[in-house]
């Protein structure tokens, strides 16, 4: 079997060519070409079968490991007959193959598509998040509770599925809230603005591998500020590539604390492939998680295809060696505790 060396942020990639592991992937149409040209070709070049599991019709291919990213379809399953059919086929396909390793659970992904639900899950899991409340519709008279204070960020409860879900506004008073409401799609999250000195930290996770990248963010300004979160915080150069967390690349940060938060996110959500946006409050340096996304592009992460393939091998080998029962194998997305990062290693 493949041997991997576990470092302070997870394992170092170590691929055994031609291992008898069939990898399946099911991704949205717009991700298909990019994924097929990237990871799928990389896996094939190392002797693995990497097969598309197309859920437009019920798939008849059998695989050992399934990676899926049908986020757009999940967002539209109540509005689109085709999207609903693809998700139903995927769920049925998974249910009929209890020994197949699935990354990640569909229900875990559904949770992060609702900003209110995911913030509630994270908060209950001990993950620090800015205080928030829901504004149901713009005709409702909104009152801030004692923990809410201006400025606040307004964002849709839905986190994906349409361009409007990435439109956000920072407002400083009730008049600005009413003005911003005219261009927002309700229901809306009202989230306390945390002054983070224009710096945002992006975390990327594959299993126990954690990377961190620094990005420029936005300031609250003096009046209403509207922005598109997808166009914000983009890397300006290759020098801004993500670095492994826990290796000392960020001496001015409490890396142990960030790793602990990342593991709490993983435990709370059950996700193994995700990204998170974290900000540090000015003066206190307290961290806050402001966004979670499933299976990001990892474009700032070096050798991501190698790490992902190694991770899939590790998962496959764990199941093979331990002869895990079908009820434990399917959808067991959290990392084996013995494989988790030990905070004392830092």
Tab-separated table of C-alpha atoms in Angstrom:
chain	number	residue	atom	x	y	z
A	1	UNK	CA	0.000	0.000	0.000
A	2	UNK	CA	0.967	3.636	-0.326
A	3	UNK	CA	3.104	5.027	2.464
A	4	UNK	CA	2.751	8.687	3.404
A	5	UNK	CA	4.737	10.842	5.776
A	6	UNK	CA	2.570	12.842	8.151
A	7	UNK	CA	3.812	16.355	8.740
A	8	UNK	CA	2.526	19.142	10.930
A	9	UNK	CA	-0.228	20.040	8.471
A	10	UNK	CA	-1.193	16.544	7.276
A	11	UNK	CA	0.679	14.155	5.012
A	12	UNK	CA	3.298	14.635	2.357
A	13	UNK	CA	2.076	13.350	-1.022
A	14	UNK	CA	3.257	9.864	-1.942
A	15	UNK	CA	1.532	8.223	-4.907
A	16	UNK	CA	1.711	4.569	-5.877
A	17	UNK	CA	1.071	4.282	-9.608
A	18	UNK	CA	-1.522	1.830	-10.852
A	19	UNK	CA	-3.186	1.022	-7.526
A	20	UNK	CA	-6.454	-0.825	-8.133
A	21	UNK	CA	-8.703	2.073	-7.144
A	22	UNK	CA	-11.416	3.348	-9.470
A	23	UNK	CA	-12.136	7.046	-9.029
A	24	UNK	CA	-15.453	8.527	-10.094
A	25	UNK	CA	-16.302	12.180	-10.476
A	26	UNK	CA	-19.616	13.946	-10.905
A	27	UNK	CA	-19.400	17.694	-11.438
A	28	UNK	CA	-21.512	20.522	-12.806
A	29	UNK	CA	-21.342	21.230	-16.535
A	30	UNK	CA	-19.296	24.401	-16.124
A	31	UNK	CA	-16.763	22.567	-13.924
A	32	UNK	CA	-16.584	19.481	-16.120
A	33	UNK	CA	-13.959	20.533	-18.620
A	34	UNK	CA	-11.741	22.192	-16.012
A	35	UNK	CA	-11.907	19.172	-13.719
A	36	UNK	CA	-11.423	16.638	-16.513
A	37	UNK	CA	-8.383	18.519	-17.804
A	38	UNK	CA	-6.935	18.800	-14.333
A	39	UNK	CA	-7.331	16.142	-11.697
A	40	UNK	CA	-8.866	13.417	-13.882
A	41	UNK	CA	-6.025	13.538	-16.406
A	42	UNK	CA	-3.467	13.650	-13.611
A	43	UNK	CA	-4.949	10.539	-11.991
A	44	UNK	CA	-5.027	8.700	-15.325
A	45	UNK	CA	-1.403	9.613	-15.966
A	46	UNK	CA	-0.558	7.708	-12.762
A	47	UNK	CA	-2.380	4.571	-13.880
A	48	UNK	CA	-5.710	5.104	-12.138
A	49	UNK	CA	-9.084	4.686	-13.759
A	50	UNK	CA	-10.884	8.023	-13.421
A	51	UNK	CA	-14.432	7.833	-14.731
A	52	UNK	CA	-17.195	10.370	-15.119
A	53	UNK	CA	-20.332	9.496	-13.158
A	54	UNK	CA	-22.901	11.360	-15.232
A	55	UNK	CA	-26.156	11.744	-13.322
A	56	UNK	CA	-28.232	13.189	-16.171
A	57	UNK	CA	-29.359	9.581	-16.487
A	58	UNK	CA	-28.872	6.987	-13.757
A	59	UNK	CA	-25.171	5.994	-13.897
A	60	UNK	CA	-24.215	2.351	-14.421
A	61	UNK	CA	-20.494	2.714	-13.716
A	62	UNK	CA	-18.996	1.270	-10.531
A	63	UNK	CA	-16.219	3.111	-8.685
A	64	UNK	CA	-14.447	2.812	-5.333
A	65	UNK	CA	-14.253	6.527	-4.573
A	66	UNK	CA	-16.689	9.219	-5.707
A	67	UNK	CA	-15.901	12.936	-5.745
A	68	UNK	CA	-18.833	15.154	-6.591
A	69	UNK	CA	-19.513	18.839	-6.972
A	70	UNK	CA	-23.046	19.481	-8.122
A	71	UNK	CA	-23.508	22.652	-6.101
A	72	UNK	CA	-25.338	24.505	-8.887
A	73	UNK	CA	-27.771	21.607	-9.231
A	74	UNK	CA	-28.287	21.464	-5.464
A	75	UNK	CA	-29.120	25.166	-5.447
A	76	UNK	CA	-31.636	24.730	-8.276
A	77	UNK	CA	-33.142	21.355	-7.380
A	78	UNK	CA	-36.436	22.949	-6.316
A	79	UNK	CA	-36.635	25.101	-9.449
A	80	UNK	CA	-35.201	22.968	-12.237
A	81	UNK	CA	-36.496	19.543	-13.279
A	82	UNK	CA	-33.106	18.615	-14.746
A	83	UNK	CA	-31.213	19.688	-11.611
A	84	UNK	CA	-33.629	17.770	-9.378
A	85	UNK	CA	-33.255	14.649	-11.527
A	86	UNK	CA	-29.444	14.822	-11.373
A	87	UNK	CA	-29.460	15.108	-7.580
A	88	UNK	CA	-32.011	12.308	-7.182
A	89	UNK	CA	-29.901	10.054	-9.424
A	90	UNK	CA	-26.778	10.925	-7.430
A	91	UNK	CA	-28.458	10.174	-4.098
A	92	UNK	CA	-29.840	6.873	-5.387
A	93	UNK	CA	-26.447	5.946	-6.859
A	94	UNK	CA	-24.738	6.562	-3.511
A	95	UNK	CA	-27.398	4.709	-1.517
A	96	UNK	CA	-27.042	1.619	-3.710
A	97	UNK	CA	-23.262	1.493	-3.143
A	98	UNK	CA	-22.743	1.451	0.637
A	99	UNK	CA	-19.059	0.491	0.366
A	100	UNK	CA	-18.177	3.374	-1.941
A	101	UNK	CA	-16.237	6.238	-0.351
A	102	UNK	CA	-18.091	9.500	-1.020
A	103	UNK	CA	-16.621	12.997	-0.784
A	104	UNK	CA	-18.567	14.650	0.667
A	105	UNK	CA	-22.015	13.974	2.158
A	106	UNK	CA	-24.745	15.687	0.159
A	107	UNK	CA	-26.490	16.868	3.319
A	108	UNK	CA	-23.271	18.488	4.545
A	109	UNK	CA	-23.045	20.401	1.282
A	110	UNK	CA	-26.694	21.446	1.445
A	111	UNK	CA	-26.027	22.975	4.856
A	112	UNK	CA	-23.391	25.405	3.572
A	113	UNK	CA	-25.717	26.626	0.821
A	114	UNK	CA	-27.756	28.365	3.520
A	115	UNK	CA	-25.750	31.092	5.272
A	116	UNK	CA	-28.057	31.147	8.275
A	117	UNK	CA	-27.925	27.375	8.731
A	118	UNK	CA	-24.148	27.097	8.341
A	119	UNK	CA	-23.465	29.979	10.743
A	120	UNK	CA	-25.739	28.330	13.282
A	121	UNK	CA	-23.906	24.993	12.830
A	122	UNK	CA	-20.495	26.649	13.135
A	123	UNK	CA	-21.442	28.711	16.182
A	124	UNK	CA	-22.816	25.651	17.975
A	125	UNK	CA	-19.575	23.845	17.060
A	126	UNK	CA	-17.491	26.485	18.806
A	127	UNK	CA	-16.303	28.188	15.607
A	128	UNK	CA	-16.009	31.976	16.075
A	129	UNK	CA	-18.355	33.840	13.703
A	130	UNK	CA	-19.580	37.452	13.671
A	131	UNK	CA	-22.956	37.971	15.322
A	132	UNK	CA	-25.843	37.721	12.829
A	133	UNK	CA	-29.611	37.748	12.475
A	134	UNK	CA	-32.075	37.250	9.610
A	135	UNK	CA	-34.074	39.955	7.838
A	136	UNK	CA	-36.984	38.074	6.269
A	137	UNK	CA	-38.345	40.658	3.833
A	138	UNK	CA	-37.838	44.337	3.109
A	139	UNK	CA	-41.354	45.305	4.224
A	140	UNK	CA	-40.551	43.999	7.700
A	141	UNK	CA	-39.588	46.626	10.254
A	142	UNK	CA	-36.098	45.630	11.203
A	143	UNK	CA	-34.675	46.123	14.652
A	144	UNK	CA	-31.137	45.295	15.665
A	145	UNK	CA	-30.749	43.249	18.819
A	146	UNK	CA	-28.379	44.278	21.601
A	147	UNK	CA	-25.518	42.298	20.088
A	148	UNK	CA	-25.902	43.834	16.634
A	149	UNK	CA	-24.226	47.141	15.940
A	150	UNK	CA	-23.522	49.306	12.914
A	151	UNK	CA	-21.841	48.995	10.540
A	152	UNK	CA	-23.311	45.675	9.394
A	153	UNK	CA	-22.942	43.532	6.278
A	154	UNK	CA	-26.051	42.541	4.336
A	155	UNK	CA	-25.892	39.302	2.329
A	156	UNK	CA	-28.442	36.844	0.989
A	157	UNK	CA	-29.268	33.732	3.009
A	158	UNK	CA	-28.686	31.696	-0.154
A	159	UNK	CA	-24.928	31.363	-0.698
A	160	UNK	CA	-24.893	30.096	-4.295
A	161	UNK	CA	-26.949	29.352	-7.395
A	162	UNK	CA	-27.060	32.852	-8.858
A	163	UNK	CA	-24.949	35.992	-9.265
A	164	UNK	CA	-27.109	37.867	-6.720
A	165	UNK	CA	-25.910	35.605	-3.900
A	166	UNK	CA	-22.464	37.218	-4.138
A	167	UNK	CA	-23.774	40.797	-3.961
A	168	UNK	CA	-23.224	42.302	-0.522
A	169	UNK	CA	-23.508	45.705	1.113
A	170	UNK	CA	-21.922	47.346	4.140
A	171	UNK	CA	-24.294	49.847	5.758
A	172	UNK	CA	-23.910	52.261	8.656
A	173	UNK	CA	-27.495	53.137	9.630
A	174	UNK	CA	-31.150	52.232	9.049
A	175	UNK	CA	-31.537	54.593	6.089
A	176	UNK	CA	-28.684	52.855	4.296
A	177	UNK	CA	-30.239	49.490	5.159
A	178	UNK	CA	-33.485	50.502	3.434
A	179	UNK	CA	-31.543	51.786	0.441
A	180	UNK	CA	-29.513	48.577	0.130
A	181	UNK	CA	-32.652	46.459	0.516
A	182	UNK	CA	-33.936	47.671	-2.839
A	183	UNK	CA	-31.207	45.756	-4.687
A	184	UNK	CA	-31.043	42.667	-2.462
A	185	UNK	CA	-32.890	39.369	-2.794
A	186	UNK	CA	-34.544	38.382	0.473
A	187	UNK	CA	-34.228	36.787	3.005
A	188	UNK	CA	-31.027	38.549	4.059
A	189	UNK	CA	-28.412	37.951	6.739
A	190	UNK	CA	-27.467	40.963	8.871
A	191	UNK	CA	-23.937	40.315	10.077
A	192	UNK	CA	-21.816	42.516	12.317
A	193	UNK	CA	-18.964	44.159	10.459
A	194	UNK	CA	-15.592	43.282	11.948
A	195	UNK	CA	-12.827	45.804	11.329
A	196	UNK	CA	-10.025	43.622	9.991
A	197	UNK	CA	-7.749	46.301	8.541
A	198	UNK	CA	-8.440	45.251	4.954
A	199	UNK	CA	-6.860	41.783	5.271
A	200	UNK	CA	-8.610	38.456	4.710
A	201	UNK	CA	-7.127	34.973	5.152
A	202	UNK	CA	-8.246	32.153	2.888
A	203	UNK	CA	-7.960	28.606	4.200
A	204	UNK	CA	-7.980	25.582	1.900
A	205	UNK	CA	-8.493	22.042	3.164
A	206	UNK	CA	-8.085	18.553	1.704
A	207	UNK	CA	-8.507	16.057	4.516
A	208	UNK	CA	-5.820	16.902	7.065
A	209	UNK	CA	-3.911	19.158	4.689
A	210	UNK	CA	-4.445	22.836	5.444
A	211	UNK	CA	-3.128	25.823	3.486
A	212	UNK	CA	-3.406	29.548	4.149
A	213	UNK	CA	-3.240	32.526	1.793
A	214	UNK	CA	-3.314	36.254	2.532
A	215	UNK	CA	-5.630	38.511	0.518
A	216	UNK	CA	-6.592	42.144	0.421
A	217	UNK	CA	-10.145	42.738	1.620
A	218	UNK	CA	-12.502	45.713	1.827
A	219	UNK	CA	-13.020	48.497	4.357
A	220	UNK	CA	-16.346	49.702	5.704
A	221	UNK	CA	-15.930	53.268	4.447
A	222	UNK	CA	-18.126	56.114	5.609
A	223	UNK	CA	-21.251	55.397	3.561
A	224	UNK	CA	-23.005	52.456	1.934
A	225	UNK	CA	-20.536	50.149	0.175
A	226	UNK	CA	-21.748	47.453	-2.207
A	227	UNK	CA	-19.477	44.789	-3.676
A	228	UNK	CA	-19.303	41.381	-5.354
A	229	UNK	CA	-17.600	38.905	-3.038
A	230	UNK	CA	-16.450	36.717	-5.958
A	231	UNK	CA	-14.456	39.559	-7.464
A	232	UNK	CA	-12.934	40.553	-4.153
A	233	UNK	CA	-9.827	39.054	-2.576
A	234	UNK	CA	-8.255	37.696	-5.756
A	235	UNK	CA	-4.504	36.956	-5.726
A	236	UNK	CA	-2.434	39.611	-7.482
A	237	UNK	CA	0.581	37.427	-8.260
A	238	UNK	CA	2.035	33.918	-7.940
A	239	UNK	CA	3.859	35.174	-4.839
A	240	UNK	CA	0.505	35.036	-3.072
A	241	UNK	CA	0.086	31.283	-3.439
A	242	UNK	CA	-1.214	29.443	-0.397
A	243	UNK	CA	1.334	28.026	2.041
A	244	UNK	CA	0.921	24.973	4.333
A	245	UNK	CA	-0.384	25.975	7.747
A	246	UNK	CA	1.700	24.897	10.717
A	247	UNK	CA	5.049	25.150	8.938
A	248	UNK	CA	6.024	28.598	10.232
A	249	UNK	CA	5.285	30.562	7.061
A	250	UNK	CA	3.135	32.991	9.072
A	251	UNK	CA	5.147	33.956	12.173
A	252	UNK	CA	2.831	36.871	12.994
A	253	UNK	CA	-0.228	34.615	13.204
A	254	UNK	CA	-1.293	32.113	15.817
A	255	UNK	CA	-1.122	29.125	13.462
A	256	UNK	CA	-2.158	26.701	16.179
A	257	UNK	CA	-5.346	28.686	16.744
A	258	UNK	CA	-6.160	28.741	13.008
A	259	UNK	CA	-5.610	25.001	12.713
A	260	UNK	CA	-7.857	24.410	15.716
A	261	UNK	CA	-10.592	26.533	14.091
A	262	UNK	CA	-10.197	24.617	10.818
A	263	UNK	CA	-10.557	21.271	12.577
A	264	UNK	CA	-13.639	22.588	14.397
A	265	UNK	CA	-15.144	23.531	11.027
A	266	UNK	CA	-14.384	20.036	9.762
A	267	UNK	CA	-15.979	18.375	12.786
A	268	UNK	CA	-19.038	20.660	12.686
A	269	UNK	CA	-19.731	20.336	8.970
A	270	UNK	CA	-18.452	16.837	8.196
A	271	UNK	CA	-16.661	18.246	5.138
A	272	UNK	CA	-13.196	17.167	4.019
A	273	UNK	CA	-12.855	19.294	0.857
A	274	UNK	CA	-13.585	22.939	1.642
A	275	UNK	CA	-12.389	26.510	1.864
A	276	UNK	CA	-12.957	29.098	4.587
A	277	UNK	CA	-12.514	32.858	4.806
A	278	UNK	CA	-11.164	34.146	8.112
A	279	UNK	CA	-10.597	37.702	9.285
A	280	UNK	CA	-8.677	39.003	12.305
A	281	UNK	CA	-10.257	41.806	14.296
A	282	UNK	CA	-8.099	44.895	14.457
A	283	UNK	CA	-6.587	45.558	17.923
A	284	UNK	CA	-7.837	42.310	19.530
A	285	UNK	CA	-6.575	39.988	16.737
A	286	UNK	CA	-9.576	37.736	17.439
A	287	UNK	CA	-10.336	35.470	14.449
A	288	UNK	CA	-13.789	35.205	12.820
A	289	UNK	CA	-14.971	32.837	10.098
A	290	UNK	CA	-17.041	34.774	7.564
A	291	UNK	CA	-17.563	32.242	4.761
A	292	UNK	CA	-17.354	28.512	3.954
A	293	UNK	CA	-17.371	26.996	0.482
A	294	UNK	CA	-17.332	23.402	-0.660
A	295	UNK	CA	-14.598	21.985	-2.905
A	296	UNK	CA	-13.014	25.288	-3.995
A	297	UNK	CA	-10.802	25.523	-7.082
A	298	UNK	CA	-7.568	25.320	-5.045
A	299	UNK	CA	-5.922	27.378	-7.804
A	300	UNK	CA	-3.526	28.978	-5.314
A	301	UNK	CA	-2.416	25.600	-3.936
A	302	UNK	CA	0.706	24.031	-5.433
A	303	UNK	CA	0.611	20.336	-6.410
A	304	UNK	CA	-3.072	20.118	-5.453
A	305	UNK	CA	-3.741	17.207	-7.850
A	306	UNK	CA	-0.977	15.189	-6.219
A	307	UNK	CA	-2.253	15.927	-2.706
A	308	UNK	CA	-5.863	15.102	-3.618
A	309	UNK	CA	-4.885	11.823	-5.284
A	310	UNK	CA	-2.731	10.852	-2.299
A	311	UNK	CA	-5.618	11.650	0.041
A	312	UNK	CA	-7.980	9.433	-1.964
A	313	UNK	CA	-5.429	6.618	-1.783
A	314	UNK	CA	-5.150	7.049	1.978
A	315	UNK	CA	-8.918	6.839	2.366
A	316	UNK	CA	-9.122	3.814	0.079
A	317	UNK	CA	-6.276	2.036	1.871
A	318	UNK	CA	-7.833	2.703	5.287
A	319	UNK	CA	-11.035	1.005	4.191
A	320	UNK	CA	-9.169	-1.902	2.584
A	321	UNK	CA	-6.807	-2.519	5.503
A	322	UNK	CA	-9.385	-2.152	8.238
A	323	UNK	CA	-12.049	-4.125	6.323
A	324	UNK	CA	-14.546	-1.484	7.346
A	325	UNK	CA	-18.157	-2.597	7.372
A	326	UNK	CA	-20.408	-1.077	4.672
A	327	UNK	CA	-22.348	0.986	7.208
A	328	UNK	CA	-19.136	2.699	8.307
A	329	UNK	CA	-17.551	3.006	4.893
A	330	UNK	CA	-20.179	4.959	3.048
A	331	UNK	CA	-20.095	8.708	3.531
A	332	UNK	CA	-17.697	8.537	6.464
A	333	UNK	CA	-16.282	11.913	5.572
A	334	UNK	CA	-14.433	12.889	8.697
A	335	UNK	CA	-10.789	11.969	8.990
A	336	UNK	CA	-9.697	9.003	11.071
A	337	UNK	CA	-8.813	10.601	14.440
A	338	UNK	CA	-5.389	8.956	14.362
A	339	UNK	CA	-4.716	10.776	11.096
A	340	UNK	CA	-5.806	14.197	12.340
A	341	UNK	CA	-3.346	16.927	12.890
A	342	UNK	CA	-2.076	16.980	16.458
A	343	UNK	CA	-1.880	20.573	17.626
A	344	UNK	CA	1.099	19.759	19.800
A	345	UNK	CA	3.121	19.019	16.680
A	346	UNK	CA	3.441	22.717	15.920
